C-alpha positions as a printed Julia matrix, in Angstrom:
147×3 Matrix{Float64}:
 166.25   71.74   51.83
 165.8    72.72   55.42
 166.56   76.38   54.67
 164.05   76.46   51.84
 161.3    75.48   54.14
 162.08   78.25   56.58
 160.41   81.58   56.07
 162.54   83.87   53.97
 162.65   87.45   55.18
 164.48   90.31   53.53
 165.06   91.94   56.88
 167.42   89.11   57.81
 169.8    89.84   54.91
 172.94   91.89   55.67
 172.76   95.56   54.59
 176.26   96.16   53.22
 177.44   96.64   49.64
 178.88   93.38   48.32
 180.36   94.95   45.17
 183.69   96.73   45.11
 184.83   99.28   42.55
 188.56   99.43   41.76
 190.33  102.57   42.87
 190.05  105.55   40.48
 187.91  103.47   38.1
 185.5   106.28   37.27
 188.35  108.77   37.0
 190.06  106.68   34.32
 186.9   105.48   32.54
 186.46  108.46   30.13
 190.08  108.18   28.99
 189.79  104.44   28.41
 186.62  104.91   26.37
 188.25  107.67   24.28
 191.32  105.52   23.65
 189.24  102.63   22.4
 186.88  104.66   20.2
 189.23  107.32   18.83
 192.02  104.86   18.26
 189.69  102.51   16.39
 189.27  104.84   13.39
 190.17  103.12   10.19
 192.72  104.93    8.11
 191.78  104.95    4.43
 194.71  105.3     2.02
 194.8   108.6     0.15
 194.7   106.95   -3.29
 191.55  105.06   -2.32
 189.87  108.16   -0.99
 190.74  110.18   -4.09
 189.32  107.4    -6.29
 186.06  107.01   -4.37
 184.94  110.68   -4.48
 184.69  111.01   -8.31
 183.41  107.46   -8.63
 180.59  108.2    -6.18
 179.73  111.34   -8.16
 179.56  109.3   -11.39
 177.53  106.43   -9.94
 174.71  108.59   -8.53
 173.39  109.84  -11.91
 173.76  106.37  -13.42
 171.59  104.87  -10.69
 169.03  107.64  -11.19
 169.05  107.02  -14.95
 168.49  103.3   -14.4
 165.51  104.06  -12.16
 163.97  106.32  -14.82
 164.55  103.77  -17.6
 162.99  101.05  -15.46
 159.93  103.21  -14.75
 159.62  104.03  -18.46
 159.75  100.36  -19.46
 157.14   99.43  -16.87
 154.9   102.24  -18.14
 155.26  101.05  -21.74
 154.3    97.52  -20.77
 151.28   98.82  -18.88
 150.18  100.84  -21.92
 150.47   97.77  -24.14
 148.25   95.85  -21.74
 145.72   98.69  -21.7
 145.65   98.79  -25.5
 144.7    95.14  -25.61
 141.45   95.92  -23.86
 140.64   99.13  -25.72
 137.61   99.07  -28.0
 138.69  102.05  -30.1
 140.48  100.09  -32.82
 137.41   97.9   -33.33
 134.98   98.96  -36.0
 131.33   99.17  -35.11
 130.59   96.36  -37.55
 133.03   94.05  -35.75
 131.36   94.78  -32.42
 127.93   94.11  -33.87
 129.16   90.88  -35.46
 130.61   89.72  -32.16
 127.45   90.55  -30.26
 125.22   88.86  -32.8
 127.35   85.72  -32.73
 127.86   85.47  -28.94
 124.71   86.94  -27.47
 121.02   86.5   -28.0
 120.06   90.06  -28.85
 116.96   91.31  -30.5
 116.9    93.63  -33.49
 115.56   96.38  -31.24
 118.84   96.27  -29.31
 120.81   96.8   -32.53
 118.56   99.69  -33.51
 119.11  101.27  -30.11
 122.87  100.78  -30.42
 123.07  102.42  -33.83
 120.95  105.35  -32.68
 123.17  105.8   -29.62
 126.34  105.98  -31.71
 125.17  109.3   -33.17
 124.3   110.81  -29.79
 126.59  113.06  -27.81
 126.84  111.82  -24.22
 129.06  114.67  -23.05
 126.15  116.43  -21.42
 125.2   113.34  -19.41
 128.66  112.43  -18.2
 130.0   115.92  -17.49
 126.76  117.19  -15.99
 127.02  120.39  -18.01
 124.86  121.81  -20.77
 126.2   122.3   -24.28
 125.72  126.07  -23.95
 127.87  126.17  -20.8
 130.51  124.0   -22.51
 130.61  126.4   -25.48
 131.04  129.35  -23.1
 133.95  127.63  -21.39
 135.59  126.88  -24.73
 135.25  130.52  -25.73
 136.64  131.65  -22.37
 139.76  129.5   -22.58
 140.28  129.95  -26.35
 140.71  126.23  -26.94
 138.15  125.91  -29.71
 140.91  125.12  -32.21
 141.62  121.86  -30.35
 138.28  120.36  -31.35
 138.74  121.1   -35.04
C-alpha cells in the first residue's frame, strides 16, 4: 500500500532486457516450422483419390441441373400466380356484371367503357403516331406477326 502511494516514475525502472532467448532459437525456427507444417500433410489413399475425381465430375452437372429445375419450378409457380390476377380470360360481360353488382356506376360509365373497348390506345401509351408505327413495321418486315 505504501508503494502505491508513492509517485511512480518510469525513470526509476531498470533499463535491461528481462527476456532471454534460447541459444540458436531463430536459427532453428524455420526448420521447426517446416517440420510441423510439411509433416502434417494428410496422406489420402490412392483408391480414395481415384474415386473422388470422377465422382466430383459427375456431381457438378447434377447440382447445376437441380438449380435449373428449381428455378424453372419457381418460375412456373410465379406464372400461375400471375394468371390468377389476369383479366384476359374474363369476358367483357362478366366484368360489366361484376361492376354493376359491386359498384354504384351510372349508365354513362358503361357507355364510356363500351366505347373505349373499340379504341386503340397504342398511340397514347407508346407516344408514337400510327403512321410512324406503320413505317417501323415496314422497315423491320414484321407485318406478318400482326396478322
